[in-house]
CSV table of C-alpha atoms in Angstrom, one decimal:
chain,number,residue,atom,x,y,z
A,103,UNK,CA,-15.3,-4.9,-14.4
A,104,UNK,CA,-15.9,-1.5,-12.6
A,105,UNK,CA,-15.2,2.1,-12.8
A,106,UNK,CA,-15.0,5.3,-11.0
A,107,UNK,CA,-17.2,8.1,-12.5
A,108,UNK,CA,-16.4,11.6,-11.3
A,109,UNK,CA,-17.9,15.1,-12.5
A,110,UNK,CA,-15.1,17.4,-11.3
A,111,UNK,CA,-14.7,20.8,-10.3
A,112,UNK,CA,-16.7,20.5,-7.4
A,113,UNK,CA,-15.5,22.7,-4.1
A,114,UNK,CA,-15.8,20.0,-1.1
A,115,UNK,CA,-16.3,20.6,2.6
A,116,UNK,CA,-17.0,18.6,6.1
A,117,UNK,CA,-15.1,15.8,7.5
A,118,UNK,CA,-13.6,12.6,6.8
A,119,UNK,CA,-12.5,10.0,9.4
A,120,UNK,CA,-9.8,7.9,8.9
A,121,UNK,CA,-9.8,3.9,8.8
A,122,UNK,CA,-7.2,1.2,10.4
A,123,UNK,CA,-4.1,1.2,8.8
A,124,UNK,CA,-4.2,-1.0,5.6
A,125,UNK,CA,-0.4,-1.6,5.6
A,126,UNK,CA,-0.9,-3.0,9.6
A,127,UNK,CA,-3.3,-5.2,8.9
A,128,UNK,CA,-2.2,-6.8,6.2
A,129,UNK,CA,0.0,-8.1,8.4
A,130,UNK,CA,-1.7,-8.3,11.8
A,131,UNK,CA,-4.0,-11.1,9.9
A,132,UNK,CA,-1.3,-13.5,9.0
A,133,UNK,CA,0.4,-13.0,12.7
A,134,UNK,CA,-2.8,-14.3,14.3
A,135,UNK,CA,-1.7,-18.0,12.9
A,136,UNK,CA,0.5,-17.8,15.7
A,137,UNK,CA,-1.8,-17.4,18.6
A,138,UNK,CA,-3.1,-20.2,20.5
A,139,UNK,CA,-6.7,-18.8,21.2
A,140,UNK,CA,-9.0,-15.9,19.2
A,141,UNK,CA,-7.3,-12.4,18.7
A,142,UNK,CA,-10.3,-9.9,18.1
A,143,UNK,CA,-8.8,-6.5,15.6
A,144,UNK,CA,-10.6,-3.5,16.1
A,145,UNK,CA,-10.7,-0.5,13.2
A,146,UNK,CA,-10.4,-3.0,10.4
A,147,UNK,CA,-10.5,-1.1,7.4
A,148,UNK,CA,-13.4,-2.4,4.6
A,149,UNK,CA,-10.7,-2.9,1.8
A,150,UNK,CA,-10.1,-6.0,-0.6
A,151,UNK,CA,-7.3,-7.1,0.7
A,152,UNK,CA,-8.5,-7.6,4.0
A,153,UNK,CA,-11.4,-9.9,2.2
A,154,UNK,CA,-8.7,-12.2,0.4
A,155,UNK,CA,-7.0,-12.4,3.4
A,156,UNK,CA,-10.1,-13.7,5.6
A,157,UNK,CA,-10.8,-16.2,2.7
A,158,UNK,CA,-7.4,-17.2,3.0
A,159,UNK,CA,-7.6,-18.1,6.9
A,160,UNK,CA,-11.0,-19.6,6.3
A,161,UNK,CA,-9.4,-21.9,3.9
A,162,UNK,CA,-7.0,-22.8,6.0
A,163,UNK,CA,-9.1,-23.9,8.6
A,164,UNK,CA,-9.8,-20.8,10.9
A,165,UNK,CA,-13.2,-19.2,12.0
A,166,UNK,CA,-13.6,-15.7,11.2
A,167,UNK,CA,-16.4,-13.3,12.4
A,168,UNK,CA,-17.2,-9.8,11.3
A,169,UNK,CA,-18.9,-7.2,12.3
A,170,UNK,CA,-19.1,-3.4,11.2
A,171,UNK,CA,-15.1,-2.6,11.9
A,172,UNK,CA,-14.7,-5.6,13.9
A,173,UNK,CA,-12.4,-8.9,12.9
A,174,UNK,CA,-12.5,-11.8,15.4
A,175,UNK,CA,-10.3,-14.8,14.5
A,176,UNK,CA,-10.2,-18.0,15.8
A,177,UNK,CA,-6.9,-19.9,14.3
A,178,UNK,CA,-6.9,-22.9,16.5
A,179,UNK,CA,-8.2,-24.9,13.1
A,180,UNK,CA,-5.7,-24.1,11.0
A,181,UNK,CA,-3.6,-26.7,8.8
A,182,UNK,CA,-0.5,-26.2,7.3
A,183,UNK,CA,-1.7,-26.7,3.5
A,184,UNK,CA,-0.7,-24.5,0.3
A,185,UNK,CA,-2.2,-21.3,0.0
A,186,UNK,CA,-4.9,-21.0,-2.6
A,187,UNK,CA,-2.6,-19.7,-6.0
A,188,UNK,CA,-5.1,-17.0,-7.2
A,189,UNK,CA,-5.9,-15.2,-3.8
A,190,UNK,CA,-2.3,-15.4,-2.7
A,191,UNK,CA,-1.1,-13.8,-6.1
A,192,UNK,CA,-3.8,-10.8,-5.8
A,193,UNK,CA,-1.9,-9.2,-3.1
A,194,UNK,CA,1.6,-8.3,-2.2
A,195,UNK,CA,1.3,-8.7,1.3
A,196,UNK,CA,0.4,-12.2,1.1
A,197,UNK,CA,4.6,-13.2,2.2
A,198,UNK,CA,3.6,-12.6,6.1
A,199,UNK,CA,2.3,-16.2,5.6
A,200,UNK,CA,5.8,-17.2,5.3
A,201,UNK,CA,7.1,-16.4,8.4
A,202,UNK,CA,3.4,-16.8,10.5
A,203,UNK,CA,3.2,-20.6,9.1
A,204,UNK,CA,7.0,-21.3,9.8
A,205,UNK,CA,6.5,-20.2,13.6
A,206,UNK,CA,3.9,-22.1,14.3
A,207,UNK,CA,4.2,-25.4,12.3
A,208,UNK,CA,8.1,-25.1,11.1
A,209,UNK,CA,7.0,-25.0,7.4
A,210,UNK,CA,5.4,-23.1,4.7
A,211,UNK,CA,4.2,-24.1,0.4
A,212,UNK,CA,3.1,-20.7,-0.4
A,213,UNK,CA,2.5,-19.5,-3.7
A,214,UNK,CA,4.5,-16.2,-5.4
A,215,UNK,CA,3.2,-12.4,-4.4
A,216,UNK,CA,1.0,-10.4,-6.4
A,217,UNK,CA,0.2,-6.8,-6.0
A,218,UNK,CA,1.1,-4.0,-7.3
A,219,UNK,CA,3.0,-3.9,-10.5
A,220,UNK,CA,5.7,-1.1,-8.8
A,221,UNK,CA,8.8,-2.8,-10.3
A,222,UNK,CA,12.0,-5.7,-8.9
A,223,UNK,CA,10.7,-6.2,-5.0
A,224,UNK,CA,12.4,-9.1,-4.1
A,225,UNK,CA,11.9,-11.2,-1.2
A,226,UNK,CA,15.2,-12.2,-1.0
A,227,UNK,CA,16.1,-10.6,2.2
A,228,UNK,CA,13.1,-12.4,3.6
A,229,UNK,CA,14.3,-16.0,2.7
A,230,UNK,CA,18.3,-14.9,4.0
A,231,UNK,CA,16.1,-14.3,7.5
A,232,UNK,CA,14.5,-17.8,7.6
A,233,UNK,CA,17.6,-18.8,6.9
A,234,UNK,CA,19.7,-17.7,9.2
A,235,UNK,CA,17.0,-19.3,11.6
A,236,UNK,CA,17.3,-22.8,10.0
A,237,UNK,CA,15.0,-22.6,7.4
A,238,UNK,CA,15.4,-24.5,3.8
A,239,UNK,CA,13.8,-22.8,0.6
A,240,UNK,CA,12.7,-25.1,-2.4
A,241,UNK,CA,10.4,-24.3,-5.6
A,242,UNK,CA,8.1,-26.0,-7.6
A,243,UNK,CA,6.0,-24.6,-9.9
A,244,UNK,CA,4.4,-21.2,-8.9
A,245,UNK,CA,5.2,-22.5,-5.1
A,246,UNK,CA,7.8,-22.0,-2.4
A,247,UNK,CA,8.5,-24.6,-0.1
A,248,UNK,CA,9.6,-23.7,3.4
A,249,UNK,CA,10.7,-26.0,5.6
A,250,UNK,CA,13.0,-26.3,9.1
A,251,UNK,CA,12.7,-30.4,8.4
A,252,UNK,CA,11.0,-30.8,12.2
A,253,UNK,CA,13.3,-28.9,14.0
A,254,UNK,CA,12.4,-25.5,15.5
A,255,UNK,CA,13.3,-22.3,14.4
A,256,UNK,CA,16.4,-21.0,15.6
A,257,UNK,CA,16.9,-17.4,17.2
A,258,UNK,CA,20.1,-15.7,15.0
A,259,UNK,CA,21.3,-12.5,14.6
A,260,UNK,CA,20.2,-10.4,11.3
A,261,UNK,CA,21.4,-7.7,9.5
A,262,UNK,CA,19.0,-6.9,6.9
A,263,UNK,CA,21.4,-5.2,3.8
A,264,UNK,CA,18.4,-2.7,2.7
A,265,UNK,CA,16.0,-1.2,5.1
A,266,UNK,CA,12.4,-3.1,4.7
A,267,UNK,CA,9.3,-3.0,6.4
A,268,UNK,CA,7.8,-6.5,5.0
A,269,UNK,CA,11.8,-8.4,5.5
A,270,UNK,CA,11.4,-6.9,9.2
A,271,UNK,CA,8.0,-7.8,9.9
A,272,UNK,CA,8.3,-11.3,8.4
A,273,UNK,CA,11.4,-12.3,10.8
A,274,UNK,CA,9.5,-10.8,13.9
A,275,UNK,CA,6.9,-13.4,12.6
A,276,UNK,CA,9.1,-16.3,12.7
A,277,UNK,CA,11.2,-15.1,15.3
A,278,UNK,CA,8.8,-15.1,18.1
A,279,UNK,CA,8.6,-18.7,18.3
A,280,UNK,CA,12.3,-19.5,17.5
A,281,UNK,CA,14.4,-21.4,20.1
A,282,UNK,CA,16.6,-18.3,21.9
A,283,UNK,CA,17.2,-14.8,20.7
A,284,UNK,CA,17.1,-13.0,17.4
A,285,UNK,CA,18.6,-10.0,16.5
A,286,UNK,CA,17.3,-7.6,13.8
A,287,UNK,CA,19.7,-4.7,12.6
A,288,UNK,CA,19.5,-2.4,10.3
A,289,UNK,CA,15.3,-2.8,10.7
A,290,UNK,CA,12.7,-1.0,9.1
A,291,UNK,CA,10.8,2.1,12.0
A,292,UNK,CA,7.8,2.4,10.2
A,293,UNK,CA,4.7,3.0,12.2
A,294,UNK,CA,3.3,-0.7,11.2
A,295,UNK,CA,6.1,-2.7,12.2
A,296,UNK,CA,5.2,-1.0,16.1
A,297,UNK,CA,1.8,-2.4,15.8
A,298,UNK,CA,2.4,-5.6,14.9
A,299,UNK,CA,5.2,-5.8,17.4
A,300,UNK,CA,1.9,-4.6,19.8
A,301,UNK,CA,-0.2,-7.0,18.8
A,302,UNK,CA,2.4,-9.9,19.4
A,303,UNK,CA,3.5,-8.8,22.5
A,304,UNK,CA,0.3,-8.6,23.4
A,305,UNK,CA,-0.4,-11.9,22.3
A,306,UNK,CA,2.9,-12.8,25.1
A,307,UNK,CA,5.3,-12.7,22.8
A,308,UNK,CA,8.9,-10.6,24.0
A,309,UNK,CA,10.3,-8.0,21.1
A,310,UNK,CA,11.9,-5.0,22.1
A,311,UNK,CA,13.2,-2.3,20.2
A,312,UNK,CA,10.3,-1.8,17.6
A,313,UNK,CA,10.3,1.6,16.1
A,314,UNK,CA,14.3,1.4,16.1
A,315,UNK,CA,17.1,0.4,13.6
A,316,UNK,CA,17.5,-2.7,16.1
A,317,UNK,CA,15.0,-5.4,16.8
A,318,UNK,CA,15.3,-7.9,19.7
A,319,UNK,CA,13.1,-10.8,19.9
A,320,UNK,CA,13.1,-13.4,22.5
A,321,UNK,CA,11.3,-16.6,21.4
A,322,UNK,CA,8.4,-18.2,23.2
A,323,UNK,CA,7.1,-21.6,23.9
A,324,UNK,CA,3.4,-20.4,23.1
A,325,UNK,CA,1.1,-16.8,22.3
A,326,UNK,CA,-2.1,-16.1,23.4
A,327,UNK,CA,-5.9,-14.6,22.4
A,328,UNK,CA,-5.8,-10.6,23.1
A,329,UNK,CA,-7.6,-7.9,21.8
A,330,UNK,CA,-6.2,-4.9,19.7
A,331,UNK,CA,-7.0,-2.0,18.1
A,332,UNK,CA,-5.0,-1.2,14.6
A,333,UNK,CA,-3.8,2.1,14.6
A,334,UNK,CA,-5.1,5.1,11.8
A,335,UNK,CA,-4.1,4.2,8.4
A,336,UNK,CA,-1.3,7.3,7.8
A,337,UNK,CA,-1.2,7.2,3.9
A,338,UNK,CA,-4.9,7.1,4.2
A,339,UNK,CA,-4.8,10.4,5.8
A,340,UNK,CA,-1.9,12.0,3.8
A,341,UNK,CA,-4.4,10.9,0.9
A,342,UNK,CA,-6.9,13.0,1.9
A,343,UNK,CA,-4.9,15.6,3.1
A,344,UNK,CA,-3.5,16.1,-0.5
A,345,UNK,CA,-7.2,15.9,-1.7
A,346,UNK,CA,-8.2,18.4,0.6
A,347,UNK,CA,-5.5,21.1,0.0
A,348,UNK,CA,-6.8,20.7,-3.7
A,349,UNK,CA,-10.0,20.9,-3.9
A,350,UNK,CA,-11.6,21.8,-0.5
A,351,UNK,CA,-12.9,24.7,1.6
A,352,UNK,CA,-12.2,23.4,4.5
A,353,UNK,CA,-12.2,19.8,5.7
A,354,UNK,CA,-11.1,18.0,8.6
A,355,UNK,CA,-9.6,14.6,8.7
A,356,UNK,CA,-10.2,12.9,11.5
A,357,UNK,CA,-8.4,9.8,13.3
A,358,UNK,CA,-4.8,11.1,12.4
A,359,UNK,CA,-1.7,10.3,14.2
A,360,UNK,CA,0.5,14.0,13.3
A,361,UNK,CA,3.7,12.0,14.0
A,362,UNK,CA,3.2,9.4,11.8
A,363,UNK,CA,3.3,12.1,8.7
A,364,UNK,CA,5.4,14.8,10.0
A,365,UNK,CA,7.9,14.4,6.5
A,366,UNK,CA,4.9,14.6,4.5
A,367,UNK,CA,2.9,17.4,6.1
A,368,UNK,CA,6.8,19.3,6.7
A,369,UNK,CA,6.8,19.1,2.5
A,370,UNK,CA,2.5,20.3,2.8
A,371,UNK,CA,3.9,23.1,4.6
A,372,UNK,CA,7.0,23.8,2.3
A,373,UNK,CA,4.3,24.4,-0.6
A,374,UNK,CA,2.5,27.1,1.9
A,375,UNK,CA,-1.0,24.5,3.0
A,376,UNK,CA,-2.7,26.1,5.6
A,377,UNK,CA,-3.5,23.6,8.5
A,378,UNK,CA,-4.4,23.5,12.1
A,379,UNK,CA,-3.0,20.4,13.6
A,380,UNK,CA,-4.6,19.1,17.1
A,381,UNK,CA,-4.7,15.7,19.0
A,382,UNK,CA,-6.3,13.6,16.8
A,383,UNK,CA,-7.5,15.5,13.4
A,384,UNK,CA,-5.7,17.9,11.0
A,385,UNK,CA,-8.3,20.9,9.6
A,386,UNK,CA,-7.1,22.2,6.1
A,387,UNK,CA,-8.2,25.1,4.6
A,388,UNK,CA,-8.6,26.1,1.2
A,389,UNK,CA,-5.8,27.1,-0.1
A,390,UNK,CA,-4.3,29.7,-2.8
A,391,UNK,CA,-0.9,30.5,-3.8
A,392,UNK,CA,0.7,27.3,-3.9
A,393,UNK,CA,4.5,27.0,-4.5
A,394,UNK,CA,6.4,24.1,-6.4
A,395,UNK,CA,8.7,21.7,-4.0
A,396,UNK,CA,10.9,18.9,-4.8
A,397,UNK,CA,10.4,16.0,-3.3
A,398,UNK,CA,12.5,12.5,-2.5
A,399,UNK,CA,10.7,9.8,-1.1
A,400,UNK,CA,13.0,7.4,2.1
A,401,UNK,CA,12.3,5.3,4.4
A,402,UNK,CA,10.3,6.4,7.7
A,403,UNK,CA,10.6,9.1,9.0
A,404,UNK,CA,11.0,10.4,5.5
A,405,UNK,CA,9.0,11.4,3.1
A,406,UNK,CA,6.8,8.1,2.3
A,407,UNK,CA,6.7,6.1,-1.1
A,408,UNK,CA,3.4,5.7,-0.6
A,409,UNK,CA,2.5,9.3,-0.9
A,410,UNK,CA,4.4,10.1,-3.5
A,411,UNK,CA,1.4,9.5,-6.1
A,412,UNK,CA,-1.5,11.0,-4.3
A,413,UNK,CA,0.3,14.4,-3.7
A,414,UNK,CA,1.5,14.6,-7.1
A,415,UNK,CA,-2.8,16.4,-8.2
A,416,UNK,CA,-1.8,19.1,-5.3
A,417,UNK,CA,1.7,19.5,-6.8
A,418,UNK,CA,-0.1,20.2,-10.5
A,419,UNK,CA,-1.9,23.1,-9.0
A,420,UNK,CA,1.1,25.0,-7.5
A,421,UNK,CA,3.0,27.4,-9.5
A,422,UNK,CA,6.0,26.4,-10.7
A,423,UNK,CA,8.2,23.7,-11.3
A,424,UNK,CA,9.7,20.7,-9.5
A,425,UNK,CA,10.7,17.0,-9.7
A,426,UNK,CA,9.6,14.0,-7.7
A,427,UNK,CA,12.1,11.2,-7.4
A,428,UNK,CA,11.2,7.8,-5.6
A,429,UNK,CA,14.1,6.0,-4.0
A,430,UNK,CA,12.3,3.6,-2.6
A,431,UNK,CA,10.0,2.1,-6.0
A,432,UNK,CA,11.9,3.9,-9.0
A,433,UNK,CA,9.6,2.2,-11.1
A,434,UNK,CA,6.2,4.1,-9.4
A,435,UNK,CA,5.9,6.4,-12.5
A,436,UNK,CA,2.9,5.2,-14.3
A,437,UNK,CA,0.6,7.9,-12.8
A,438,UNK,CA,2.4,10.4,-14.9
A,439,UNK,CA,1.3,9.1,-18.0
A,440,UNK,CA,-2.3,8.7,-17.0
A,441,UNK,CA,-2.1,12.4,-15.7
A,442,UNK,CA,-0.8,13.6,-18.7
A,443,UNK,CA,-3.8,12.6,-20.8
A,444,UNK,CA,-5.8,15.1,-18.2
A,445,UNK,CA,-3.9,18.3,-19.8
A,446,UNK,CA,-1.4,17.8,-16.5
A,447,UNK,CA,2.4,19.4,-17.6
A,448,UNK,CA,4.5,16.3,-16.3
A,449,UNK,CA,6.8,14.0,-17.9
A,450,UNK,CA,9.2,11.2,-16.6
A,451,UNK,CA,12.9,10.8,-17.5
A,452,UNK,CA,15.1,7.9,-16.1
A,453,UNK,CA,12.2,7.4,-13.6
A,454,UNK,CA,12.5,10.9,-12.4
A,455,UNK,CA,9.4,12.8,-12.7
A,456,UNK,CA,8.8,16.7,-13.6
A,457,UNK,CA,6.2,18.8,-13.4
A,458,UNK,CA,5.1,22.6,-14.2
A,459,UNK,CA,1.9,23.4,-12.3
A,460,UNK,CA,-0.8,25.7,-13.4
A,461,UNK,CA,-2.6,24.0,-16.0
A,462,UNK,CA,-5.8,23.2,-15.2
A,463,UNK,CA,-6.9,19.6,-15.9
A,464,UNK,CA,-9.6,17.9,-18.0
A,465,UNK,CA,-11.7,15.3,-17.3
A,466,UNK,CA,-10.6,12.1,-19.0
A,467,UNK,CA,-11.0,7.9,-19.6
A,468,UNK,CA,-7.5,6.9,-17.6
A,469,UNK,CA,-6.4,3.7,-15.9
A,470,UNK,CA,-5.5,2.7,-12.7
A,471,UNK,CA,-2.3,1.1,-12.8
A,472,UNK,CA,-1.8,0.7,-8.9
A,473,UNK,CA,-3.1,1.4,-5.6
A,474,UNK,CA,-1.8,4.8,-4.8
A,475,UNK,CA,-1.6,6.0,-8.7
A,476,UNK,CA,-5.4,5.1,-8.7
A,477,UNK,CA,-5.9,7.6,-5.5
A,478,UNK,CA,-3.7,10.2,-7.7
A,479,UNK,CA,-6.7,9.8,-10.6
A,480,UNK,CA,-9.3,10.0,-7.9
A,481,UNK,CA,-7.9,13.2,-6.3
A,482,UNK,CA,-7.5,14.7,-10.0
A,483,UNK,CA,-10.6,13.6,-11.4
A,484,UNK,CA,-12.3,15.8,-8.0
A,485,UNK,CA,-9.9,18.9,-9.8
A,486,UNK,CA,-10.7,18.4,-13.4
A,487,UNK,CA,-13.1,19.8,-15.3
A,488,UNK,CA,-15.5,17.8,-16.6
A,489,UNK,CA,-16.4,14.1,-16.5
A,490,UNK,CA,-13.8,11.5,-15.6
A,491,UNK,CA,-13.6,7.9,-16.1
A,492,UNK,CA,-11.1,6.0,-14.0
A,493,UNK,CA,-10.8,2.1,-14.8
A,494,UNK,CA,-9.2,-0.8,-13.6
A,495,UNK,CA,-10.3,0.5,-10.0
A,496,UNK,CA,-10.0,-2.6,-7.8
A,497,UNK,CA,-6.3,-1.6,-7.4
A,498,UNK,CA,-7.9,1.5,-5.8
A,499,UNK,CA,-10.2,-1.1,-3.5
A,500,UNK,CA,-8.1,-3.2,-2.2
A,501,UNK,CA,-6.6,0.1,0.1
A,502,UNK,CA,-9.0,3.0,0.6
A,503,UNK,CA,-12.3,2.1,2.6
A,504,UNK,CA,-15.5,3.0,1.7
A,505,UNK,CA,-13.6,5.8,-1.1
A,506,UNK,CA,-17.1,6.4,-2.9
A,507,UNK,CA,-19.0,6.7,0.6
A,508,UNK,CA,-16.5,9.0,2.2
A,509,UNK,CA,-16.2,11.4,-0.8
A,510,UNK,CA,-20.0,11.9,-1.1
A,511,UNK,CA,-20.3,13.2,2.2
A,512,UNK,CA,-17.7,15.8,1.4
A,513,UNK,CA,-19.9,16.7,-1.9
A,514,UNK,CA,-18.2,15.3,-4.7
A,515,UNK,CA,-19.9,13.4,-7.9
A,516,UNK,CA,-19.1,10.4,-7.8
A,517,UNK,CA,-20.0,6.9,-8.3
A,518,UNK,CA,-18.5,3.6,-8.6
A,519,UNK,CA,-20.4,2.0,-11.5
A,520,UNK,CA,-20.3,-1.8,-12.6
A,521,UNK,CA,-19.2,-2.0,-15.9
C-alpha cells in the first residue's frame, strides 16, 4: 500500500511540462496488434496503465523496449490467447483489445474492464459495432468471446446511439482491416480518437473524417511499422492549470495544445484566472478575486468529464456559490465527500454537486476513490493547511506521470511514502 503525504499551504512557482496523453495511449498500445512490423511511440507518459498494458503485449507474445519516454513494439509474436484476468480488470481501457485482436486474427476471449468505479459504462455500443461487422459475442465466466467464425470482418455502416470516445475508437480498430467500407456516425471528436486515427493511417491504414461526427474507414489487406509521437496529455494540463490558479505565483505549463481545452480554460476565464496563452505553454498567474461558475460537463468540445474533479479545489477558493453537474459520469461525485472532511462547503444531491467557496481547507486522512478525484485531493492537499494524507493513490498513478517529481520542482511538500 502507499500514500501521498503533503504539508500544504505552500505558494509554488516555475514550470511544469506536460506528458503524452494518457487517454491516447491507452489506446495507441492495443492498435499496434495490428501492424505487421515495429511501431516506435514517442512521449509515452510513465503511468501504470501504460505498465499493465506492456505486460499485457509481452504476454501475448510481443517484444517491447523502453527507454526514458520511448515505447518500441514489436507485435509480429503475438498469439491470439486470453488476456491475463487480473491485469485486464485493473484498467478500463483494456476493451481496445477487442477490436485490435478481432482485426488482426478475427477473434477475441478477453476478460471484463476494470477501472475506475465512475458508475453503468457499458460496452454495449461496442459489441452492436463488431456486430454489425460480423462478429458473434459469447461469455463464459469472467470472459468474452469474440469471434467472426474464420471469416473476415465486414465493413458496415454505424450509428453509434450515444456519443463515445472508447465505442469509436474500438470500431476504427476493427474496421481497418474489415473487407470494404465502414461508416461511423454520430462519432466521438475528441482529441485522442485524431491520434489514433494518425497513428493507423500512418501505419497505411485509410480513415477519414477523424475529429468529425462522421468516420469513414476503408479496410486494408495489411498495416505497417511507423513511428509516432502521442500528442500532450490535455486533462494533464487542465490539471495543473487548476493547481496553478490555486496555489501558485506564477507557473507555466509547458507542452499544451490551447485548442484541445478551450471549454475548460473559457470556464478558467469565466471565474476571472489570469493567463497568457502562447504556442505551446499557458503561463498563470496568481490569482485573487475569484468568482463562483456553474459548470456542465459534454462531450468534446465541451467542457470535459475528466476535469470536472480536479477544478473543483480552484472552485472552493472562489467566492460564491455554484453547482457542478456531470452529464457525461453522473455518478463522478465521490470527491465531494472526501473534500468535505477537509472543511470544503460542498454537498451532492441527485448527483448534482454544490459548493460555497471561501472556506479555507484543512489538512486531512482522505481516499482516493478514482483517478481524477485523487488529482482533486492532490490539488487540495497543496491548499490546505496542514498535513494531508491521501490513500488508495495508485488510482492517482495509473494517469499523472512522475506527480511527486513534477510537484517538487514547483516547491511543494510532498512525498509518496510506502505504507
Amino acid at each position: 500500500m502507499k500514500k501521498i503525504v503533503i504539508n500544504g499551504g505552500r505558494p509554488l512557482k516555475g514550470e511544469i511540462t506536460i506528458s503524452g496523453a494518457k487517454n491516447s495511449v491507452v489506446a495507441l498500445i492495443p492498435a499496434i496488434i495490428l501492424s505487421d512490423d515495429v511501431v516506435i511511440l514517442d512521449c509515452v507518459p510513465d503511468i501504470s496503465d501504460v505498465a499493465s498494458l506492456v505486460d499485457i503485449m509481452e504476454i501475448m507474445g510481443a517484444s517491447v523496449k523502453r527507454y526514458d519516454d520511448v515505447l518500441e513494439i514489436d507485435p509480429r509474436g503475438v498469439q491470439n490467447k486470453p488476456m491475463p484476468y487480473g491485469k485486464i480488470n485493473s484498467l478500463r481501457a483494456s476493451y481496445y483489445f477487442y477490436g485490435s485482436l478481432l482485426g488482426r486474427f478475427g477473434e477475441a476471449t478477453v476478460g471484463l474492464p476494470g477501472g475506475c468505479d465512475l458508475g453503468p459504462r457499458p460496452i454495449d455500443l461496442h459489441l452492436k459495432a463488431f456486430e454489425a461487422m460480423g462478429a458473434k459475442t459469447t461469455y463464459e465466466g469472467d470472459n468474452m468471446n469474440l469471434s467472426t467464425n474464420g471469416s473476415r470482418l465486414q465493413g458496415a455502416h454505424i450509428y453509434m446511439d450515444t456519443v463515445s470516445v472508447g465505442a469509436t475508437i474500438n470500431t476504427m480498430l476493427a474496421a481497418v482491416k474489415a473487407q470494404g467500407r465502414t461508416v461511423i456516425e454520430n462519432a466521438a471528436r475528441e482529441p485522442e480518437i485524431i491520434d489514433v486515427a494518425t497513428l493507423l493511417n500512418n501505419m497505411g491504414a485509410h480513415i477519414r473524417g477523424a475529429g468529425t461526427d462522421m468516420i469513414t474507414i476503408d479496410g486494408v489487406e495489411s498495416l505497417h511499422g511507423t513511428r509516432h509521437q502521442v500528442i500532450p496529455d490535455r486533462i494533464e494540463a487542465g490539471t495543473y492549470i487548476a493547481m496553478a490558479a490555486a496555489v501558485g505565483q506564477g507557473i507555466r505549463i509547458n507542452n499544451v495544445l490551447y485548442e484541445h481545452l478551450e471549454g475548460f480554460i473559457a470556464k478558467l476565464e469565466e471565474m476571472g484566472v489570469h493567463m497568457t496563452v502562447s504556442e505551446d505553454s499557458i503561463y498563470v498567474e496568481e490569482q485573487t478575486n475569484l468568482k463562483a461558475v456553474n459548470i456542465k460537463t459534454a462531450p468534446y468540445p465541451g467542457f470535459a468529464t475528466d476535469l470536472q474533479q480536479p477544478i473543483t479545489p480552484l472552485l472552493l477558493k472562489a467566492e460564491g456559490r455554484g453547482t457542478l453537474i456531470d452529464t457525461i459520469y453522473e455518478k463522478r461525485v465521490n470527491h465531494v465527500f472526501e473534500l468535505a472532511k477537509m472543511n470544503a462547503d460542498i454537498s451532492t444531491t441527485n448527483d448534482h454537486i454544490f459548493y460555497k467557496g471561501g472556506n479555507p481547507l484543512h489538512g486531512a486522512s482522505v481516499r482516493a476513490t478514482d483517478l481524477r478525484a485523487g488529482a482533486a485531493l492532490v490539488i487540495a492537499g497543496l491548499m490546505a493547511e496542514g498535513r494531508t494524507e491521501i490513500t488508495s493513490v495508485e488510482f492517482i498513478l495509473r494517469g499523472y506521470s512522475n506527480i511527486i517529481e513534477k510537484l517538487r520542482n514547483l516547491g511543494a511538500d510532498i512525498e509518496l511514502i510506502e505504507d
